[in-house]
Amino acid sequence: GRLPVRHLAGGARAVVDKLIRYATAPEALGTWRNRVVFLADDGDNNIHQRDADQLAEILEANHPDVENEKLYIDAFEQAVLPSGEEVPQLRQRLENIIEEGALIVNFTGHGAESGWTEEKVLESTQIPDWQNQYRMPLFVTATCEFGRYDDPSQLSGAELAVLNPIGGGIALITTTRPVFASTNFLLNRAFYNTIFVPQNGEMPRLGDAMRFTKNNSLNGAINRNFSLLGDPSLRLAYPQYEAILTHLNGLPLSEEGPTLRALDQVEARGQIQAGEGAILSDFQGQVEVLVYDKRQTRQTLGKAAPVMNFEDRTSVLFRGKATVEMVLSPSVFLFLRTLTIASEPVKSVFMPRSKQATVMPMGDLKALR
């Protein structure tokens, strides 16, 4: 890992302050810590969108309690402007994600030191204006040269993200030279096979994740084209404990999950647990409850490549909060009239926030039908 600072006073000190703020500031708590965003370029027979979708599905299968958001360029309408084709909705959504926060933002596609995609979904000139100092993501960029740090004549987008003193990214796993889609995917897949997996009872530090990723994906020169710009000793802002849903309407949950109807009123109870199932009886704070509808099949528009189908969960049925005193207090909520549950499960996520400054448990996933 490396911090691409060029001087002490306004460079190294500002980056160290960012690292401390990321790890300790109470303002940094929030549901953003449970979100991973997959953004993919169009064209090239959908290779970038297919690769991103495979990564998102790996995450969904292995870590279903982590929210993932799929942003594929060809799923958005493009506008023809004097400067060329652009995707205004997607560009704005990325700006909103930076403001709202995400644990990881993963980009797959064409890029350069100056930004991502021919449609200018991200331009490096935007990065110094980001003010997301309490919600900074790790960027994973499977694209050409976005992280080139050895050109004294300019700062790459990745460098600007690390050096932004009031926002940007907390770190980047990025590229310093041209790379190729096929090998990008191998490295990207290895990364998601380790970044959410505890090692010796603790979540991995970025340096350990990078070592595993490189050792289990690529060989040769292309391996060296990927670098970690950031502190290798840093752990991502993972939620530390688990929120376990145990009862609905006073009844214990079964493996298959209960069946609920639209407009049902539901009382939910649960527990906050540490490692190996130990209940935290002294936990106090709030829990945010999110209930998503079942996954829907969506299609890209087929503008630059054949139409591609992908599964996505876009409809939030309920969002609310409840107080946690010793165990999860009852959370009473109503489903929306637009509930489309059939035989497939919906997804519920519980994200508690402790009164203690930097403690935030991981949400629990239960399949409700």
mmCIF file of C-alpha atoms in Angstrom:
data_model
loop_
_atom_site.group_PDB
_atom_site.id
_atom_site.type_symbol
_atom_site.label_atom_id
_atom_site.label_comp_id
_atom_site.label_asym_id
_atom_site.label_seq_id
_atom_site.Cartn_x
_atom_site.Cartn_y
_atom_site.Cartn_z
ATOM 1 C CA GLY A 1 0.000 0.000 0.000
ATOM 2 C CA ARG A 2 1.046 3.598 -0.509
ATOM 3 C CA LEU A 3 -0.295 7.051 0.315
ATOM 4 C CA PRO A 4 0.430 9.210 -2.765
ATOM 5 C CA VAL A 5 1.279 12.375 -0.845
ATOM 6 C CA ARG A 6 3.697 14.923 -2.304
ATOM 7 C CA HIS A 7 4.399 17.089 0.735
ATOM 8 C CA LEU A 8 3.982 16.988 4.522
ATOM 9 C CA ALA A 9 1.953 20.018 5.583
ATOM 10 C CA GLY A 10 -1.099 19.820 3.320
ATOM 11 C CA GLY A 11 -0.672 16.264 2.102
ATOM 12 C CA ALA A 12 0.440 13.642 4.595
ATOM 13 C CA ARG A 13 -1.170 15.295 7.602
ATOM 14 C CA ALA A 14 -4.509 15.673 5.834
ATOM 15 C CA VAL A 15 -4.514 12.015 4.803
ATOM 16 C CA VAL A 16 -3.642 10.862 8.339
ATOM 17 C CA ASP A 17 -6.495 13.000 9.671
ATOM 18 C CA LYS A 18 -8.841 11.282 7.185
ATOM 19 C CA LEU A 19 -7.771 7.848 8.370
ATOM 20 C CA ILE A 20 -8.320 8.754 12.035
ATOM 21 C CA ARG A 21 -11.704 10.321 11.285
ATOM 22 C CA TYR A 22 -12.815 7.254 9.317
ATOM 23 C CA ALA A 23 -12.001 4.935 12.212
ATOM 24 C CA THR A 24 -13.167 7.007 15.180
ATOM 25 C CA ALA A 25 -15.697 9.727 14.319
ATOM 26 C CA PRO A 26 -19.218 9.034 15.656
ATOM 27 C CA GLU A 27 -20.600 10.925 12.654
ATOM 28 C CA ALA A 28 -19.250 8.102 10.480
ATOM 29 C CA LEU A 29 -21.862 5.618 11.723
ATOM 30 C CA GLY A 30 -24.734 4.838 9.381
ATOM 31 C CA THR A 31 -26.319 2.318 7.054
ATOM 32 C CA TRP A 32 -23.840 3.282 4.324
ATOM 33 C CA ARG A 33 -21.419 0.836 5.952
ATOM 34 C CA ASN A 34 -23.568 -2.024 4.701
ATOM 35 C CA ARG A 35 -23.762 -0.968 1.025
ATOM 36 C CA VAL A 36 -21.642 -2.066 -1.960
ATOM 37 C CA VAL A 37 -22.199 -0.427 -5.351
ATOM 38 C CA PHE A 38 -21.364 -2.091 -8.672
ATOM 39 C CA LEU A 39 -21.043 0.332 -11.588
ATOM 40 C CA ALA A 40 -20.318 -1.025 -15.069
ATOM 41 C CA ASP A 41 -19.564 0.335 -18.534
ATOM 42 C CA ASP A 42 -21.572 -0.590 -21.622
ATOM 43 C CA GLY A 43 -20.492 -1.892 -25.036
ATOM 44 C CA ASP A 44 -17.916 -4.622 -25.715
ATOM 45 C CA ASN A 45 -20.645 -7.264 -25.994
ATOM 46 C CA ASN A 46 -21.656 -6.527 -22.380
ATOM 47 C CA ILE A 47 -18.452 -7.932 -20.883
ATOM 48 C CA HIS A 48 -18.147 -5.186 -18.262
ATOM 49 C CA GLN A 49 -21.808 -5.405 -17.213
ATOM 50 C CA ARG A 50 -21.705 -9.222 -17.142
ATOM 51 C CA ASP A 51 -18.560 -9.200 -15.021
ATOM 52 C CA ALA A 52 -20.022 -6.661 -12.594
ATOM 53 C CA ASP A 53 -23.215 -8.694 -12.359
ATOM 54 C CA GLN A 54 -21.272 -11.855 -11.550
ATOM 55 C CA LEU A 55 -19.454 -10.020 -8.768
ATOM 56 C CA ALA A 56 -22.727 -8.689 -7.361
ATOM 57 C CA GLU A 57 -24.220 -12.186 -7.440
ATOM 58 C CA ILE A 58 -21.179 -13.621 -5.643
ATOM 59 C CA LEU A 59 -21.692 -11.040 -2.911
ATOM 60 C CA GLU A 60 -25.446 -11.723 -2.764
ATOM 61 C CA ALA A 61 -24.890 -15.480 -2.462
ATOM 62 C CA ASN A 62 -22.098 -15.401 0.129
ATOM 63 C CA HIS A 63 -23.052 -12.303 2.131
ATOM 64 C CA PRO A 64 -26.787 -11.662 1.660
ATOM 65 C CA ASP A 65 -26.880 -9.286 4.628
ATOM 66 C CA VAL A 66 -24.765 -6.803 2.626
ATOM 67 C CA GLU A 67 -26.823 -4.547 0.379
ATOM 68 C CA ASN A 68 -25.658 -4.283 -3.205
ATOM 69 C CA GLU A 69 -26.742 -1.753 -5.803
ATOM 70 C CA LYS A 70 -26.320 -2.390 -9.525
ATOM 71 C CA LEU A 71 -25.662 0.600 -11.774
ATOM 72 C CA TYR A 72 -25.161 -0.507 -15.364
ATOM 73 C CA ILE A 73 -24.774 2.227 -17.973
ATOM 74 C CA ASP A 74 -26.964 0.511 -20.554
ATOM 75 C CA ALA A 75 -29.842 0.373 -18.054
ATOM 76 C CA PHE A 76 -30.038 4.202 -18.216
ATOM 77 C CA GLU A 77 -31.154 6.486 -21.024
ATOM 78 C CA GLN A 78 -28.328 8.396 -22.676
ATOM 79 C CA ALA A 79 -28.487 12.030 -23.729
ATOM 80 C CA VAL A 80 -26.757 13.448 -26.799
ATOM 81 C CA LEU A 81 -24.994 16.661 -25.810
ATOM 82 C CA PRO A 82 -22.527 18.906 -27.703
ATOM 83 C CA SER A 83 -19.705 17.171 -25.802
ATOM 84 C CA GLY A 84 -20.966 13.724 -26.805
ATOM 85 C CA GLU A 85 -23.250 11.079 -25.275
ATOM 86 C CA GLU A 86 -23.701 11.212 -21.510
ATOM 87 C CA VAL A 87 -25.838 9.435 -18.916
ATOM 88 C CA PRO A 88 -27.166 12.236 -16.675
ATOM 89 C CA GLN A 89 -29.250 10.004 -14.388
ATOM 90 C CA LEU A 90 -26.374 7.654 -13.668
ATOM 91 C CA ARG A 91 -23.893 10.471 -13.194
ATOM 92 C CA GLN A 92 -26.261 12.074 -10.674
ATOM 93 C CA ARG A 93 -26.867 8.739 -8.928
ATOM 94 C CA LEU A 94 -23.113 8.297 -8.463
ATOM 95 C CA GLU A 95 -22.866 11.787 -6.986
ATOM 96 C CA ASN A 96 -25.719 10.913 -4.602
ATOM 97 C CA ILE A 97 -23.980 7.687 -3.580
ATOM 98 C CA ILE A 98 -20.818 9.618 -2.746
ATOM 99 C CA GLU A 99 -22.886 11.934 -0.559
ATOM 100 C CA GLU A 100 -24.951 9.149 1.059
ATOM 101 C CA GLY A 101 -21.963 6.844 1.491
ATOM 102 C CA ALA A 102 -21.064 3.274 0.550
ATOM 103 C CA LEU A 103 -18.584 0.830 2.033
ATOM 104 C CA ILE A 104 -17.278 -0.053 -1.442
ATOM 105 C CA VAL A 105 -17.813 1.447 -4.895
ATOM 106 C CA ASN A 106 -16.717 -1.005 -7.592
ATOM 107 C CA PHE A 107 -16.257 0.198 -11.185
ATOM 108 C CA THR A 108 -15.698 -2.100 -14.167
ATOM 109 C CA GLY A 109 -15.059 -0.686 -17.632
ATOM 110 C CA HIS A 110 -13.075 1.814 -19.674
ATOM 111 C CA GLY A 111 -11.256 4.641 -17.957
ATOM 112 C CA ALA A 112 -8.097 6.697 -17.642
ATOM 113 C CA GLU A 113 -6.382 9.017 -15.173
ATOM 114 C CA SER A 114 -9.083 11.577 -15.972
ATOM 115 C CA GLY A 115 -12.170 9.507 -15.178
ATOM 116 C CA TRP A 116 -14.506 6.643 -16.040
ATOM 117 C CA THR A 117 -16.268 5.766 -19.311
ATOM 118 C CA GLU A 118 -16.625 7.530 -22.624
ATOM 119 C CA GLU A 119 -19.930 8.945 -21.316
ATOM 120 C CA LYS A 120 -18.061 10.722 -18.494
ATOM 121 C CA VAL A 121 -19.948 9.057 -15.661
ATOM 122 C CA LEU A 122 -17.089 10.293 -13.464
ATOM 123 C CA GLU A 123 -14.558 13.008 -14.265
ATOM 124 C CA SER A 124 -11.565 13.564 -12.056
ATOM 125 C CA THR A 125 -12.420 17.278 -11.842
ATOM 126 C CA GLN A 126 -15.462 16.346 -9.716
ATOM 127 C CA ILE A 127 -13.445 14.599 -7.019
ATOM 128 C CA PRO A 128 -11.900 17.614 -5.217
ATOM 129 C CA ASP A 129 -15.438 18.951 -4.669
ATOM 130 C CA TRP A 130 -16.657 15.872 -2.783
ATOM 131 C CA GLN A 131 -17.386 16.593 0.879
ATOM 132 C CA ASN A 132 -18.237 13.099 2.134
ATOM 133 C CA GLN A 133 -15.700 13.175 4.969
ATOM 134 C CA TYR A 134 -17.753 10.852 7.219
ATOM 135 C CA ARG A 135 -18.891 8.412 4.505
ATOM 136 C CA MET A 136 -15.816 7.685 2.372
ATOM 137 C CA PRO A 137 -15.857 4.465 0.310
ATOM 138 C CA LEU A 138 -13.125 2.130 -0.747
ATOM 139 C CA PHE A 139 -13.022 2.395 -4.550
ATOM 140 C CA VAL A 140 -12.187 -0.717 -6.546
ATOM 141 C CA THR A 141 -11.519 0.320 -10.136
ATOM 142 C CA ALA A 142 -11.024 -2.377 -12.755
ATOM 143 C CA THR A 143 -10.141 0.138 -15.463
ATOM 144 C CA CYS A 144 -7.035 1.500 -17.180
ATOM 145 C CA GLU A 145 -4.621 3.840 -15.374
ATOM 146 C CA PHE A 146 -7.107 5.552 -13.043
ATOM 147 C CA GLY A 147 -4.550 5.117 -10.249
ATOM 148 C CA ARG A 148 -1.383 6.112 -12.088
ATOM 149 C CA TYR A 149 0.637 7.771 -9.325
ATOM 150 C CA ASP A 150 4.034 8.202 -11.007
ATOM 151 C CA ASP A 151 3.244 11.015 -13.451
ATOM 152 C CA PRO A 152 4.602 14.272 -11.978
ATOM 153 C CA SER A 153 2.729 16.348 -14.544
ATOM 154 C CA GLN A 154 -0.756 15.486 -13.279
ATOM 155 C CA LEU A 155 -2.704 13.906 -10.431
ATOM 156 C CA SER A 156 -4.793 10.893 -11.397
ATOM 157 C CA GLY A 157 -8.377 10.502 -10.266
ATOM 158 C CA ALA A 158 -7.316 7.947 -7.665
ATOM 159 C CA GLU A 159 -4.711 10.300 -6.204
ATOM 160 C CA LEU A 160 -7.278 13.096 -6.020
ATOM 161 C CA ALA A 161 -9.673 10.779 -4.165
ATOM 162 C CA VAL A 162 -7.053 9.885 -1.532
ATOM 163 C CA LEU A 163 -5.726 13.433 -1.164
ATOM 164 C CA ASN A 164 -9.101 15.179 -0.859
ATOM 165 C CA PRO A 165 -8.930 16.387 2.777
ATOM 166 C CA ILE A 166 -12.707 16.578 3.327
ATOM 167 C CA GLY A 167 -13.933 13.596 1.346
ATOM 168 C CA GLY A 168 -13.113 11.423 -1.635
ATOM 169 C CA GLY A 169 -12.171 7.832 -0.918
ATOM 170 C CA ILE A 170 -10.560 6.271 2.128
ATOM 171 C CA ALA A 171 -8.484 4.046 -0.198
ATOM 172 C CA LEU A 172 -8.433 2.593 -3.703
ATOM 173 C CA ILE A 173 -7.587 -0.758 -5.178
ATOM 174 C CA THR A 174 -6.818 0.578 -8.596
ATOM 175 C CA THR A 175 -4.699 0.337 -11.720
ATOM 176 C CA THR A 176 -1.534 2.163 -12.654
ATOM 177 C CA ARG A 177 -1.202 0.960 -16.250
ATOM 178 C CA PRO A 178 -3.439 -0.489 -19.004
ATOM 179 C CA VAL A 179 -5.258 -3.675 -18.008
ATOM 180 C CA PHE A 180 -7.668 -6.136 -19.635
ATOM 181 C CA ALA A 181 -11.252 -7.092 -18.836
ATOM 182 C CA SER A 182 -10.591 -10.835 -18.532
ATOM 183 C CA THR A 183 -7.800 -10.464 -15.990
ATOM 184 C CA ASN A 184 -9.616 -7.616 -14.226
ATOM 185 C CA PHE A 185 -12.439 -10.020 -13.433
ATOM 186 C CA LEU A 186 -10.106 -12.630 -11.963
ATOM 187 C CA LEU A 187 -8.619 -10.101 -9.571
ATOM 188 C CA ASN A 188 -11.999 -8.574 -8.761
ATOM 189 C CA ARG A 189 -13.478 -11.984 -7.977
ATOM 190 C CA ALA A 190 -10.595 -12.868 -5.677
ATOM 191 C CA PHE A 191 -11.135 -9.586 -3.843
ATOM 192 C CA TYR A 192 -14.783 -10.405 -3.048
ATOM 193 C CA ASN A 193 -13.732 -13.869 -1.929
ATOM 194 C CA THR A 194 -11.731 -12.292 0.895
ATOM 195 C CA ILE A 195 -12.887 -8.780 1.816
ATOM 196 C CA PHE A 196 -15.900 -9.945 3.867
ATOM 197 C CA VAL A 197 -14.273 -13.087 5.300
ATOM 198 C CA PRO A 198 -12.860 -12.899 8.866
ATOM 199 C CA GLN A 199 -9.244 -13.964 9.352
ATOM 200 C CA ASN A 200 -8.311 -15.319 12.785
ATOM 201 C CA GLY A 201 -11.540 -13.911 14.194
ATOM 202 C CA GLU A 202 -11.087 -10.406 12.717
ATOM 203 C CA MET A 203 -12.094 -8.780 9.480
ATOM 204 C CA PRO A 204 -9.153 -8.388 7.072
ATOM 205 C CA ARG A 205 -7.001 -5.311 6.881
ATOM 206 C CA LEU A 206 -6.683 -3.816 3.410
ATOM 207 C CA GLY A 207 -3.083 -4.983 3.059
ATOM 208 C CA ASP A 208 -4.052 -8.564 3.887
ATOM 209 C CA ALA A 209 -7.004 -8.416 1.484
ATOM 210 C CA MET A 210 -4.736 -7.076 -1.256
ATOM 211 C CA ARG A 211 -2.148 -9.800 -0.640
ATOM 212 C CA PHE A 212 -4.802 -12.541 -0.808
ATOM 213 C CA THR A 213 -6.369 -10.964 -3.888
ATOM 214 C CA LYS A 214 -3.115 -10.836 -5.828
ATOM 215 C CA ASN A 215 -1.905 -14.266 -4.731
ATOM 216 C CA ASN A 216 -5.179 -15.900 -5.755
ATOM 217 C CA SER A 217 -5.825 -14.279 -9.121
ATOM 218 C CA LEU A 218 -3.078 -13.101 -11.493
ATOM 219 C CA ASN A 219 0.553 -13.814 -12.277
ATOM 220 C CA GLY A 220 3.129 -11.817 -14.177
ATOM 221 C CA ALA A 221 3.286 -8.170 -15.169
ATOM 222 C CA ILE A 222 -0.457 -7.510 -15.146
ATOM 223 C CA ASN A 223 -0.546 -8.444 -11.452
ATOM 224 C CA ARG A 224 1.792 -5.532 -10.778
ATOM 225 C CA ASN A 225 -0.491 -3.086 -12.582
ATOM 226 C CA PHE A 226 -2.877 -3.150 -9.604
ATOM 227 C CA SER A 227 -1.965 -1.153 -6.511
ATOM 228 C CA LEU A 228 -3.417 -0.300 -3.138
ATOM 229 C CA LEU A 229 -3.499 3.460 -2.643
ATOM 230 C CA GLY A 230 -4.239 3.693 1.044
ATOM 231 C CA ASP A 231 -3.160 2.508 4.467
ATOM 232 C CA PRO A 232 -2.606 -1.281 4.364
ATOM 233 C CA SER A 233 -3.271 -1.536 8.117
ATOM 234 C CA LEU A 234 -6.772 -0.075 7.763
ATOM 235 C CA ARG A 235 -9.882 -2.187 8.236
ATOM 236 C CA LEU A 236 -12.996 -1.095 6.407
ATOM 237 C CA ALA A 237 -15.823 0.347 8.481
ATOM 238 C CA TYR A 238 -17.537 -3.008 8.887
ATOM 239 C CA PRO A 239 -20.417 -3.251 11.342
ATOM 240 C CA GLN A 240 -18.951 -5.019 14.379
ATOM 241 C CA TYR A 241 -21.827 -7.133 15.714
ATOM 242 C CA GLU A 242 -24.883 -8.956 14.413
ATOM 243 C CA ALA A 243 -28.531 -8.012 14.729
ATOM 244 C CA ILE A 244 -30.509 -11.264 14.802
ATOM 245 C CA LEU A 245 -34.244 -11.289 14.092
ATOM 246 C CA THR A 246 -35.825 -13.990 16.278
ATOM 247 C CA HIS A 247 -39.605 -13.427 16.429
ATOM 248 C CA LEU A 248 -42.375 -11.983 14.275
ATOM 249 C CA ASN A 249 -45.768 -11.377 15.875
ATOM 250 C CA GLY A 250 -44.587 -13.283 18.932
ATOM 251 C CA LEU A 251 -43.713 -16.478 17.029
ATOM 252 C CA PRO A 252 -40.169 -17.826 16.550
ATOM 253 C CA LEU A 253 -38.891 -17.669 12.995
ATOM 254 C CA SER A 254 -38.660 -20.889 11.023
ATOM 255 C CA GLU A 255 -35.984 -21.662 8.457
ATOM 256 C CA GLU A 256 -38.318 -20.858 5.566
ATOM 257 C CA GLY A 257 -39.554 -17.606 7.086
ATOM 258 C CA PRO A 258 -43.156 -16.531 7.720
ATOM 259 C CA THR A 259 -45.707 -15.536 5.108
ATOM 260 C CA LEU A 260 -46.870 -11.919 5.296
ATOM 261 C CA ARG A 261 -49.576 -10.102 3.349
ATOM 262 C CA ALA A 262 -49.639 -6.550 2.079
ATOM 263 C CA LEU A 263 -50.763 -4.094 4.787
ATOM 264 C CA ASP A 264 -50.075 -6.623 7.560
ATOM 265 C CA GLN A 265 -49.015 -5.047 10.859
ATOM 266 C CA VAL A 266 -45.931 -6.855 12.147
ATOM 267 C CA GLU A 267 -44.148 -6.859 15.506
ATOM 268 C CA ALA A 268 -40.470 -7.851 15.192
ATOM 269 C CA ARG A 269 -38.121 -8.839 18.026
ATOM 270 C CA GLY A 270 -34.503 -9.895 18.077
ATOM 271 C CA GLN A 271 -31.076 -9.725 19.690
ATOM 272 C CA ILE A 272 -27.700 -8.045 19.303
ATOM 273 C CA GLN A 273 -24.939 -10.651 19.245
ATOM 274 C CA ALA A 274 -21.155 -10.582 19.345
ATOM 275 C CA GLY A 275 -18.902 -13.366 18.083
ATOM 276 C CA GLU A 276 -20.016 -17.005 18.520
ATOM 277 C CA GLY A 277 -23.581 -16.008 19.395
ATOM 278 C CA ALA A 278 -22.922 -14.157 22.672
ATOM 279 C CA ILE A 279 -25.861 -11.823 23.385
ATOM 280 C CA LEU A 280 -24.937 -8.210 24.193
ATOM 281 C CA SER A 281 -27.315 -7.562 27.047
ATOM 282 C CA ASP A 282 -26.027 -4.027 27.630
ATOM 283 C CA PHE A 283 -26.471 -2.783 24.039
ATOM 284 C CA GLN A 284 -28.576 0.363 23.779
ATOM 285 C CA GLY A 285 -29.322 2.468 20.743
ATOM 286 C CA GLN A 286 -31.563 2.408 17.681
ATOM 287 C CA VAL A 287 -32.218 -0.042 14.891
ATOM 288 C CA GLU A 288 -33.092 0.914 11.325
ATOM 289 C CA VAL A 289 -35.328 -1.608 9.595
ATOM 290 C CA LEU A 290 -35.312 -2.025 5.816
ATOM 291 C CA VAL A 291 -37.609 -4.455 4.007
ATOM 292 C CA TYR A 292 -37.025 -5.009 0.297
ATOM 293 C CA ASP A 293 -39.420 -6.594 -2.164
ATOM 294 C CA LYS A 294 -38.422 -9.739 -4.050
ATOM 295 C CA ARG A 295 -35.799 -9.532 -6.797
ATOM 296 C CA GLN A 296 -37.071 -8.404 -10.173
ATOM 297 C CA THR A 297 -35.709 -9.249 -13.609
ATOM 298 C CA ARG A 298 -34.513 -6.082 -15.313
ATOM 299 C CA GLN A 299 -33.128 -5.499 -18.787
ATOM 300 C CA THR A 300 -30.544 -3.196 -20.253
ATOM 301 C CA LEU A 301 -31.645 -1.054 -23.185
ATOM 302 C CA GLY A 302 -29.433 -2.720 -25.773
ATOM 303 C CA LYS A 303 -28.052 0.539 -27.119
ATOM 304 C CA ALA A 304 -24.366 -0.443 -27.367
ATOM 305 C CA ALA A 305 -24.610 -4.239 -27.063
ATOM 306 C CA PRO A 306 -27.324 -6.917 -26.968
ATOM 307 C CA VAL A 307 -30.005 -6.606 -24.300
ATOM 308 C CA MET A 308 -28.835 -8.157 -21.013
ATOM 309 C CA ASN A 309 -31.109 -9.489 -18.272
ATOM 310 C CA PHE A 310 -30.121 -9.140 -14.629
ATOM 311 C CA GLU A 311 -31.748 -9.641 -11.259
ATOM 312 C CA ASP A 312 -32.099 -6.610 -9.010
ATOM 313 C CA ARG A 313 -33.844 -5.608 -5.809
ATOM 314 C CA THR A 314 -35.023 -2.025 -6.272
ATOM 315 C CA SER A 315 -38.251 -1.631 -4.268
ATOM 316 C CA VAL A 316 -38.066 -0.720 -0.561
ATOM 317 C CA LEU A 317 -41.314 -1.860 1.067
ATOM 318 C CA PHE A 318 -40.591 -0.353 4.449
ATOM 319 C CA ARG A 319 -38.030 1.861 6.147
ATOM 320 C CA GLY A 320 -38.312 2.721 9.840
ATOM 321 C CA LYS A 321 -36.563 2.912 13.211
ATOM 322 C CA ALA A 322 -37.031 1.444 16.689
ATOM 323 C CA THR A 323 -35.234 1.764 20.021
ATOM 324 C CA VAL A 324 -32.976 -1.022 21.285
ATOM 325 C CA GLU A 325 -33.019 -1.659 25.028
ATOM 326 C CA MET A 326 -31.210 -4.875 26.039
ATOM 327 C CA VAL A 327 -32.774 -6.701 23.044
ATOM 328 C CA LEU A 328 -34.349 -5.344 19.897
ATOM 329 C CA SER A 329 -37.543 -3.630 20.990
ATOM 330 C CA PRO A 330 -40.683 -4.277 18.939
ATOM 331 C CA SER A 331 -40.684 -2.587 15.575
ATOM 332 C CA VAL A 332 -44.185 -2.169 14.191
ATOM 333 C CA PHE A 333 -44.541 -1.469 10.488
ATOM 334 C CA LEU A 334 -46.889 -1.727 7.524
ATOM 335 C CA PHE A 335 -46.088 -3.066 4.097
ATOM 336 C CA LEU A 336 -46.784 -0.834 1.110
ATOM 337 C CA ARG A 337 -49.755 -1.443 -1.148
ATOM 338 C CA THR A 338 -47.313 -2.140 -3.982
ATOM 339 C CA LEU A 339 -46.088 -5.358 -2.358
ATOM 340 C CA THR A 340 -45.495 -7.960 -5.083
ATOM 341 C CA ILE A 341 -44.606 -10.999 -3.004
ATOM 342 C CA ALA A 342 -45.323 -14.261 -4.750
ATOM 343 C CA SER A 343 -43.480 -17.463 -3.859
ATOM 344 C CA GLU A 344 -40.098 -15.737 -3.713
ATOM 345 C CA PRO A 345 -38.672 -14.246 -0.498
ATOM 346 C CA VAL A 346 -38.320 -10.589 0.250
ATOM 347 C CA LYS A 347 -35.267 -9.350 2.148
ATOM 348 C CA SER A 348 -35.169 -7.651 5.535
ATOM 349 C CA VAL A 349 -32.108 -5.866 6.903
ATOM 350 C CA PHE A 350 -31.713 -4.672 10.508
ATOM 351 C CA MET A 351 -28.998 -2.077 11.122
ATOM 352 C CA PRO A 352 -28.655 -1.087 14.801
ATOM 353 C CA ARG A 353 -26.675 1.946 15.943
ATOM 354 C CA SER A 354 -25.240 1.990 19.454
ATOM 355 C CA LYS A 355 -25.178 5.002 21.749
ATOM 356 C CA GLN A 356 -21.461 4.207 22.021
ATOM 357 C CA ALA A 357 -19.564 6.321 19.523
ATOM 358 C CA THR A 358 -18.135 3.804 17.052
ATOM 359 C CA VAL A 359 -20.123 0.580 17.532
ATOM 360 C CA MET A 360 -22.424 -0.525 14.726
ATOM 361 C CA PRO A 361 -23.724 -4.080 14.252
ATOM 362 C CA MET A 362 -24.245 -5.827 10.946
ATOM 363 C CA GLY A 363 -27.814 -6.194 9.749
ATOM 364 C CA ASP A 364 -29.563 -9.532 9.872
ATOM 365 C CA LEU A 365 -31.136 -11.020 6.761
ATOM 366 C CA LYS A 366 -34.289 -13.048 6.972
ATOM 367 C CA ALA A 367 -36.332 -14.354 4.073
ATOM 368 C CA LEU A 368 -39.955 -13.357 4.477
ATOM 369 C CA ARG A 369 -42.578 -14.558 2.047
#
